[in-house]
PDB file of C-alpha atoms in Angstrom:
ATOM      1  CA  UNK A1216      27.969  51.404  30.859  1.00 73.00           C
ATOM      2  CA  UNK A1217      29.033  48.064  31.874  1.00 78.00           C
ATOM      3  CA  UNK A1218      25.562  47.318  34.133  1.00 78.00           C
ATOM      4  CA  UNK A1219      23.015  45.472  31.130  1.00 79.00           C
ATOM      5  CA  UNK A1220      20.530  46.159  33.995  1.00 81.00           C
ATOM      6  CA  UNK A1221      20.191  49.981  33.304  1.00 76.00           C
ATOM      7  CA  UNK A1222      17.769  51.020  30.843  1.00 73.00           C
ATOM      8  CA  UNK A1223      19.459  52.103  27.545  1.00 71.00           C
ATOM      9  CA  UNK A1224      23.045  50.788  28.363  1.00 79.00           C
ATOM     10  CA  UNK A1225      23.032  47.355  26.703  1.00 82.00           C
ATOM     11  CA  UNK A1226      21.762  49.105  22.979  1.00 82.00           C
ATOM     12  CA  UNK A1227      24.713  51.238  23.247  1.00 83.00           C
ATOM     13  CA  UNK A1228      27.179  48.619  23.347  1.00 85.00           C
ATOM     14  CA  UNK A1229      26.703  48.040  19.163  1.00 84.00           C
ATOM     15  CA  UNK A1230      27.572  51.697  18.801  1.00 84.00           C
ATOM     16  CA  UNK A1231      30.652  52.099  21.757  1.00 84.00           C
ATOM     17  CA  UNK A1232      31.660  48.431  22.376  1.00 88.00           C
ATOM     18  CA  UNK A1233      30.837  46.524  25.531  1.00 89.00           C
ATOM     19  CA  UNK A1234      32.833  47.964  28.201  1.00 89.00           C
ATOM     20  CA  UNK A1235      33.173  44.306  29.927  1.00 90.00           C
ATOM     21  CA  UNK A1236      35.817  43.802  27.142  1.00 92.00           C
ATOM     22  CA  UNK A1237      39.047  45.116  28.132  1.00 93.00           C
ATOM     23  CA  UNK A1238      39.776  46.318  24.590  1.00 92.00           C
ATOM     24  CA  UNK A1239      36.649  48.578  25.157  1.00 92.00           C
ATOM     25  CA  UNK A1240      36.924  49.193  28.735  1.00 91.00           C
ATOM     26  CA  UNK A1241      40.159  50.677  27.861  1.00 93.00           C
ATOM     27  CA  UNK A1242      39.302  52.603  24.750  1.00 91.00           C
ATOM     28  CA  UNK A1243      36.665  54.544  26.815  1.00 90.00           C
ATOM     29  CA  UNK A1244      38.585  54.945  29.610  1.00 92.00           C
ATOM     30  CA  UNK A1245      40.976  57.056  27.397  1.00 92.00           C
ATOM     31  CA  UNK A1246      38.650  59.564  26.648  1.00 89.00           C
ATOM     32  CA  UNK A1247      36.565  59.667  29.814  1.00 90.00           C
ATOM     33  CA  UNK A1248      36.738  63.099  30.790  1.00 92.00           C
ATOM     34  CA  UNK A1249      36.472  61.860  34.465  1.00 91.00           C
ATOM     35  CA  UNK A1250      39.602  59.547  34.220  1.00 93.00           C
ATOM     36  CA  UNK A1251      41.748  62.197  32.503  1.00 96.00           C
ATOM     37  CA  UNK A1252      41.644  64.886  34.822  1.00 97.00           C
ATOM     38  CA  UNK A1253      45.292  65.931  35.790  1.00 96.00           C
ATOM     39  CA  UNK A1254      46.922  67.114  39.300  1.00 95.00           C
ATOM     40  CA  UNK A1255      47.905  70.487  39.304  1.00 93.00           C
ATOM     41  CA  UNK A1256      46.615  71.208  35.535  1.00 94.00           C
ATOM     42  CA  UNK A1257      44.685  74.364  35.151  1.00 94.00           C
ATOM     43  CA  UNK A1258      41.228  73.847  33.382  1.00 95.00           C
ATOM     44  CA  UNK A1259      39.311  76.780  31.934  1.00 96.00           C
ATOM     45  CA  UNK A1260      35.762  77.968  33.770  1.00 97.00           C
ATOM     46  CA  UNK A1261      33.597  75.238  33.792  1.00 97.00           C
ATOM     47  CA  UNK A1262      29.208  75.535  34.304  1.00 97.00           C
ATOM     48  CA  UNK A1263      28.164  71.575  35.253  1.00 95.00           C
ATOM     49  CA  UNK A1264      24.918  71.178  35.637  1.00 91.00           C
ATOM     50  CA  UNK A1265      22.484  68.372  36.605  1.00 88.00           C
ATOM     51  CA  UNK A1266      18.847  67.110  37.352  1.00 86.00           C
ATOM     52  CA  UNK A1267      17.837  65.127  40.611  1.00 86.00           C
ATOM     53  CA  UNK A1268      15.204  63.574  38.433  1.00 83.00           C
ATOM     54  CA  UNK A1269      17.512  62.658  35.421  1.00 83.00           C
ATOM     55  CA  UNK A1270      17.063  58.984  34.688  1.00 77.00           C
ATOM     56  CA  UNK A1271      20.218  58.849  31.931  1.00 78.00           C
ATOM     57  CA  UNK A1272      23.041  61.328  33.935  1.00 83.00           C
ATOM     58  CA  UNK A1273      22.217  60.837  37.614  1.00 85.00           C
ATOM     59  CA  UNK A1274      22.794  63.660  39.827  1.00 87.00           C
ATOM     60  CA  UNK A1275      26.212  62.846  41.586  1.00 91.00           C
ATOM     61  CA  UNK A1276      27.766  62.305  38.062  1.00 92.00           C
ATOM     62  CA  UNK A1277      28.043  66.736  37.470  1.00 93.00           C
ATOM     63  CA  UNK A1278      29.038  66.702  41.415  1.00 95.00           C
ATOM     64  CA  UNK A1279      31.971  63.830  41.067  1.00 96.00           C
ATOM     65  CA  UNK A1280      33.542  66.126  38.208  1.00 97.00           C
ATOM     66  CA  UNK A1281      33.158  69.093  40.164  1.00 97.00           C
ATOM     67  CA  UNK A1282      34.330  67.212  43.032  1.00 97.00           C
ATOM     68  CA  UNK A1283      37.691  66.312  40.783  1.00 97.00           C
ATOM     69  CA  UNK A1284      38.276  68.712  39.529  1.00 97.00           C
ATOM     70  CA  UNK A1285      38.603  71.262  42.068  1.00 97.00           C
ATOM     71  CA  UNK A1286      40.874  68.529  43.895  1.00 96.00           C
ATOM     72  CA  UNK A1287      43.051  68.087  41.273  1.00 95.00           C
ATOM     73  CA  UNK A1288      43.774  72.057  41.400  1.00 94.00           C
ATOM     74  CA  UNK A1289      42.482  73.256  44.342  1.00 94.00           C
ATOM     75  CA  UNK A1290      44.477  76.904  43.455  1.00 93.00           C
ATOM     76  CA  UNK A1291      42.926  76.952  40.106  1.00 93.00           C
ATOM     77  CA  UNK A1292      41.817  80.814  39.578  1.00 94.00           C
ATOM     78  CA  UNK A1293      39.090  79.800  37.280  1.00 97.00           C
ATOM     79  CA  UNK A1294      35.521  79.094  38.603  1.00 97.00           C
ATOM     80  CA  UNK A1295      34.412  75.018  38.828  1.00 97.00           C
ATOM     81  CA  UNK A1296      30.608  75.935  39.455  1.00 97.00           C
ATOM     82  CA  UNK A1297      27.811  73.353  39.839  1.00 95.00           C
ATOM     83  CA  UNK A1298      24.473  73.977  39.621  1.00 92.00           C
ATOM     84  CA  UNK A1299      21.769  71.141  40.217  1.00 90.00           C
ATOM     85  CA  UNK A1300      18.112  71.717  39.837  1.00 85.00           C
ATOM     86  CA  UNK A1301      16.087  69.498  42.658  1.00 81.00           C
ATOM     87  CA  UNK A1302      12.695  69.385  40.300  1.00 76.00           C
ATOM     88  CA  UNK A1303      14.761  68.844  36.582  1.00 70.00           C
ATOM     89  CA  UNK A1304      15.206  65.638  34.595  1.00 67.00           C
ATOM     90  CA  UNK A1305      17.261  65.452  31.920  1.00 66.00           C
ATOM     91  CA  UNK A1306      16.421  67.937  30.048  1.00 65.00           C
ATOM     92  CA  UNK A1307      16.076  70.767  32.129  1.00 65.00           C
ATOM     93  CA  UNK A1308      12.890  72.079  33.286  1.00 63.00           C
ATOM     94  CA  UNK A1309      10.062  70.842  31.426  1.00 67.00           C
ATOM     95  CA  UNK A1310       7.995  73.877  32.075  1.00 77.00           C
ATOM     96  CA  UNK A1311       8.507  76.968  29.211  1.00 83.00           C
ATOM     97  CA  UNK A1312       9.071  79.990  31.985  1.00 87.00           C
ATOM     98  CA  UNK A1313      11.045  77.810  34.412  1.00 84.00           C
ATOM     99  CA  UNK A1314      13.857  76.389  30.938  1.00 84.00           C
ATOM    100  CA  UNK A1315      13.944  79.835  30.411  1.00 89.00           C
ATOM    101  CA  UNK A1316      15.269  81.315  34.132  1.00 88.00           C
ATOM    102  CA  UNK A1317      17.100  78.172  33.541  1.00 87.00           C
ATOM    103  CA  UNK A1318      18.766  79.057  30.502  1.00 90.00           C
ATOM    104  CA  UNK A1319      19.574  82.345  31.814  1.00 93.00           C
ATOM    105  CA  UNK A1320      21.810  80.929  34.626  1.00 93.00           C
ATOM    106  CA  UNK A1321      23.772  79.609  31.619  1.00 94.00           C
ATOM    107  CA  UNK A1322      23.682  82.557  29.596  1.00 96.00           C
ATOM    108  CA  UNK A1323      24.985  84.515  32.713  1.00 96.00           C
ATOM    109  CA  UNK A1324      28.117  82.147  33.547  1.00 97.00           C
ATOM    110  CA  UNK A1325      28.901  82.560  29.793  1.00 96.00           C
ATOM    111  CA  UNK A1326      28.638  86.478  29.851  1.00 97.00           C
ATOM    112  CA  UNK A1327      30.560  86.714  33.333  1.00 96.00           C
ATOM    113  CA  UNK A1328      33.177  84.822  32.153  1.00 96.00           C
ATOM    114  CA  UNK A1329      33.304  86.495  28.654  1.00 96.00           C
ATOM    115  CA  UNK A1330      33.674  89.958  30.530  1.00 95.00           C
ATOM    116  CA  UNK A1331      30.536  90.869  29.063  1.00 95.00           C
ATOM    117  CA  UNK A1332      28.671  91.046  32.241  1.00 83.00           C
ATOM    118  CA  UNK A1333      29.253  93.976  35.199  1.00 76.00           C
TER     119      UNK A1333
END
């Protein structure tokens, strides 16, 4: 958010603020999931996903959270999974049959975790 280089970034700064401020720099950073993550808090199941191809949410961004937060509670019971999909952009699979088998890895974490899966 703070790099005007990056496509998009600059036309969000009328809606969010320009994070080169410090009044906005530290309004976001209060509800950036990323800098809130707590040692030793317990965080429900969580299914991050990502696109190597995604020009908006690059690839490393789903990892870093993952990354975090299993660190913060590495004996957390519940699962931190990651999937990333090495052909996807930003919105999934562009092709009909592969979004679906996508959408069914989804649908599958929500079941399992819902007991509604054997």
């Amino acid at each position: 958010m703070t790099d005007s280089t990056i496509p998009l970034t600059s036309g969000e700064w009328v809606e969010w603020g320009n994070p080169n401020e410090e009044k906005y720099h530290q309004y976001m950073m209060e509800y950036s999931p990323m800098n809130n993550v707590q040692k030793g808090k317990t965080y429900p199941a969580c299914w991050l996903t990502g696109g190597l191809n995604d020009p908006r949410v690059a690839y490393w961004e789903p990892a870093k959270m993952t990354a975090t937060l299993r660190h913060a509670n590495p004996n957390n019971e519940n699962p931190i999974c990651m999937k990333l999909d090495l052909s996807a952009g930003h919105f999934s699979a562009s092709d009909r049959y592969k979004y679906f088998r996508e959408l069914a890895y989804d649908y599958s974490f929500l079941l399992d975790q819902l007991k509604l899966a054997n």
